[in-house]
């Protein structure tokens, strides 16, 4: 599985730690930046990560901004992207199990790096449950296609 990463200036430290953690655990990572501290517009980075998933170059994405919220709003404007802004363990797991989320959004000013790594771990190691949840996800896709 290849994982796309991106952040703005609110999430650089977290994104770099996540990149290192994933690679140490055998995952392939595509890092869409930023790479040094500079002020950027989070929708630009969200688009790079989401487009790599739309093209199936990457299968999951992780975006970090100050709150995780701006990234999730921008990411969810992309067809086929189900992004969740998460700051605790239960949601990190259930957004994969029930929503088949393909992008995890984290807040670098909300949670510490240690928590971020635990949430990433849960997110990437949990499989979609399917069943009745598939029907619900299909309905989200129907809304998207209207
Ligand atoms: C940037 O200052 C901040 O607005 C951004 O990182 C994010 O929190 C937006 O949702």
Coordinates of C-alpha atoms and ligand atoms in Angstrom, one line a residue:
X1 CA 0.0 0.0 0.0
X2 CA 1.2 3.5 -0.9
X3 CA 0.3 6.4 1.4
X4 CA 0.2 10.0 0.3
X5 CA 1.2 12.6 2.8
X6 CA 0.7 16.4 2.9
X7 CA 0.7 19.3 5.3
X8 CA 0.6 23.0 5.6
X9 CA 2.6 25.1 8.1
X10 CA 0.4 23.9 10.9
X11 CA 1.4 20.3 10.5
X12 CA 5.0 20.0 9.3
X13 CA 6.4 18.4 12.4
X14 CA 3.6 15.8 12.5
X15 CA 3.8 15.1 8.8
X16 CA 7.6 14.5 9.0
X17 CA 7.2 12.2 12.0
X18 CA 4.4 10.3 10.2
X19 CA 6.5 9.9 7.1
X20 CA 9.4 8.5 9.1
X21 CA 7.1 6.2 11.1
X22 CA 5.4 4.7 8.0
X23 CA 8.6 4.1 6.2
X24 CA 10.1 2.4 9.3
X25 CA 7.0 0.1 9.3
X26 CA 7.5 -0.9 5.7
X27 CA 5.0 1.4 4.0
X28 CA 5.7 3.3 0.8
X29 CA 5.1 7.0 1.1
X30 CA 4.7 9.8 -1.3
X31 CA 5.3 13.1 0.4
X32 CA 3.6 16.1 -1.3
X33 CA 5.1 18.6 1.1
X34 CA 5.5 21.0 2.5
X35 CA 9.2 20.2 3.2
X36 CA 10.2 23.3 5.1
X37 CA 8.3 25.8 7.2
X38 CA 6.6 28.3 5.0
X39 CA 3.1 29.6 4.9
X40 CA 1.0 27.8 2.2
X41 CA -2.7 27.4 1.3
X42 CA -3.9 24.0 2.6
X43 CA -6.3 23.4 -0.3
X44 CA -3.3 23.2 -2.7
X45 CA -1.7 20.4 -0.7
X46 CA -5.1 18.6 -0.1
X47 CA -5.6 18.5 -3.9
X48 CA -2.1 17.0 -4.6
X49 CA -2.8 14.2 -2.1
X50 CA -6.4 13.6 -3.2
X51 CA -5.5 13.5 -6.9
X52 CA -2.8 10.9 -6.3
X53 CA -5.6 8.7 -4.7
X54 CA -8.0 9.4 -7.5
X55 CA -5.3 8.2 -10.0
X56 CA -4.7 5.2 -7.7
X57 CA -1.0 6.1 -7.4
X58 CA -1.7 6.0 -3.7
X59 CA -4.4 4.1 -1.8
X60 CA -4.7 6.2 1.4
X61 CA -3.8 9.8 2.3
X62 CA -2.9 11.6 5.5
X63 CA -3.2 15.4 5.7
X64 CA -2.1 17.6 8.5
X65 CA -3.0 21.3 9.0
X66 CA -3.5 23.3 12.2
X67 CA -6.9 21.8 13.1
X68 CA -7.3 19.1 10.4
X69 CA -10.6 20.7 9.5
X70 CA -9.5 22.9 6.6
X71 CA -7.7 19.9 5.0
X72 CA -10.8 17.7 5.5
X73 CA -13.2 20.3 3.9
X74 CA -10.9 20.7 0.9
X75 CA -10.3 17.0 0.5
X76 CA -14.0 16.1 0.6
X77 CA -14.6 18.3 -2.4
X78 CA -12.7 15.7 -4.5
X79 CA -14.7 13.0 -6.1
X80 CA -14.2 9.6 -4.5
X81 CA -12.5 11.1 -1.4
X82 CA -13.9 10.4 2.0
X83 CA -11.8 12.4 4.4
X84 CA -12.2 12.4 8.2
X85 CA -10.8 15.0 10.6
X86 CA -10.0 12.9 13.7
X87 CA -8.4 13.6 17.1
X88 CA -9.1 10.4 19.1
X89 CA -8.7 6.7 18.7
X90 CA -12.3 5.5 18.4
X91 CA -13.0 7.7 15.3
X92 CA -9.6 6.8 13.7
X93 CA -10.7 3.2 13.7
X94 CA -14.4 3.6 12.9
X95 CA -14.0 6.0 10.1
X96 CA -12.2 3.1 8.3
X97 CA -14.6 0.4 9.5
X98 CA -17.9 2.2 8.7
X99 CA -17.1 5.1 6.3
X100 CA -14.3 3.5 4.3
X101 CA -12.5 6.8 4.6
X102 CA -9.5 7.1 2.4
X103 CA -8.0 10.3 3.9
X104 CA -7.1 10.9 7.5
X105 CA -6.9 14.6 8.5
X106 CA -5.1 15.6 11.7
X107 CA -4.6 18.8 13.6
X108 CA -1.0 19.6 14.3
X109 CA -2.2 22.2 16.8
X110 CA -4.8 19.9 18.4
X111 CA -2.9 16.6 19.1
X112 CA 0.7 15.7 19.9
X113 CA 3.0 13.8 17.6
X114 CA 2.6 10.6 19.7
X115 CA -1.2 10.6 19.4
X116 CA -0.9 11.4 15.7
X117 CA 1.2 8.2 15.2
X118 CA -1.3 6.1 17.1
X119 CA -4.2 7.4 15.1
X120 CA -2.3 6.8 11.8
X121 CA -1.5 3.2 13.0
X122 CA -5.2 2.5 13.7
X123 CA -6.3 4.2 10.4
X124 CA -4.0 2.2 8.1
X125 CA -4.4 -1.1 9.9
X126 CA -8.2 -1.2 9.9
X127 CA -10.2 -2.6 7.0
X128 CA -13.6 -1.4 5.8
X129 CA -16.3 -3.7 7.3
X130 CA -18.6 -3.5 4.2
X131 CA -22.0 -5.1 4.5
X132 CA -24.7 -2.6 5.6
X133 CA -22.0 0.1 5.6
X134 CA -21.3 -0.4 1.9
X135 CA -24.9 0.6 1.1
X136 CA -24.4 3.8 3.1
X137 CA -21.1 4.6 1.4
X138 CA -22.8 4.0 -1.9
X139 CA -25.4 6.6 -1.0
X140 CA -22.6 9.1 -0.3
X141 CA -21.3 8.4 -3.8
X142 CA -24.8 9.0 -5.2
X143 CA -24.9 12.4 -3.6
X144 CA -21.5 13.1 -5.0
X145 CA -22.7 12.2 -8.5
X146 CA -25.8 14.4 -8.5
Ligands
LIG1 C1 -3.4 27.9 9.0 O1 -3.0 29.0 9.9 C2 -4.6 27.2 9.5 O2 -5.7 28.0 9.2 C3 -4.7 25.8 8.9 O3 -3.5 25.1 9.2 C4 -5.8 25.0 9.2 O4 -6.0 24.9 10.6 C5 -7.1 25.2 8.6 O5 -8.1 24.5 8.8

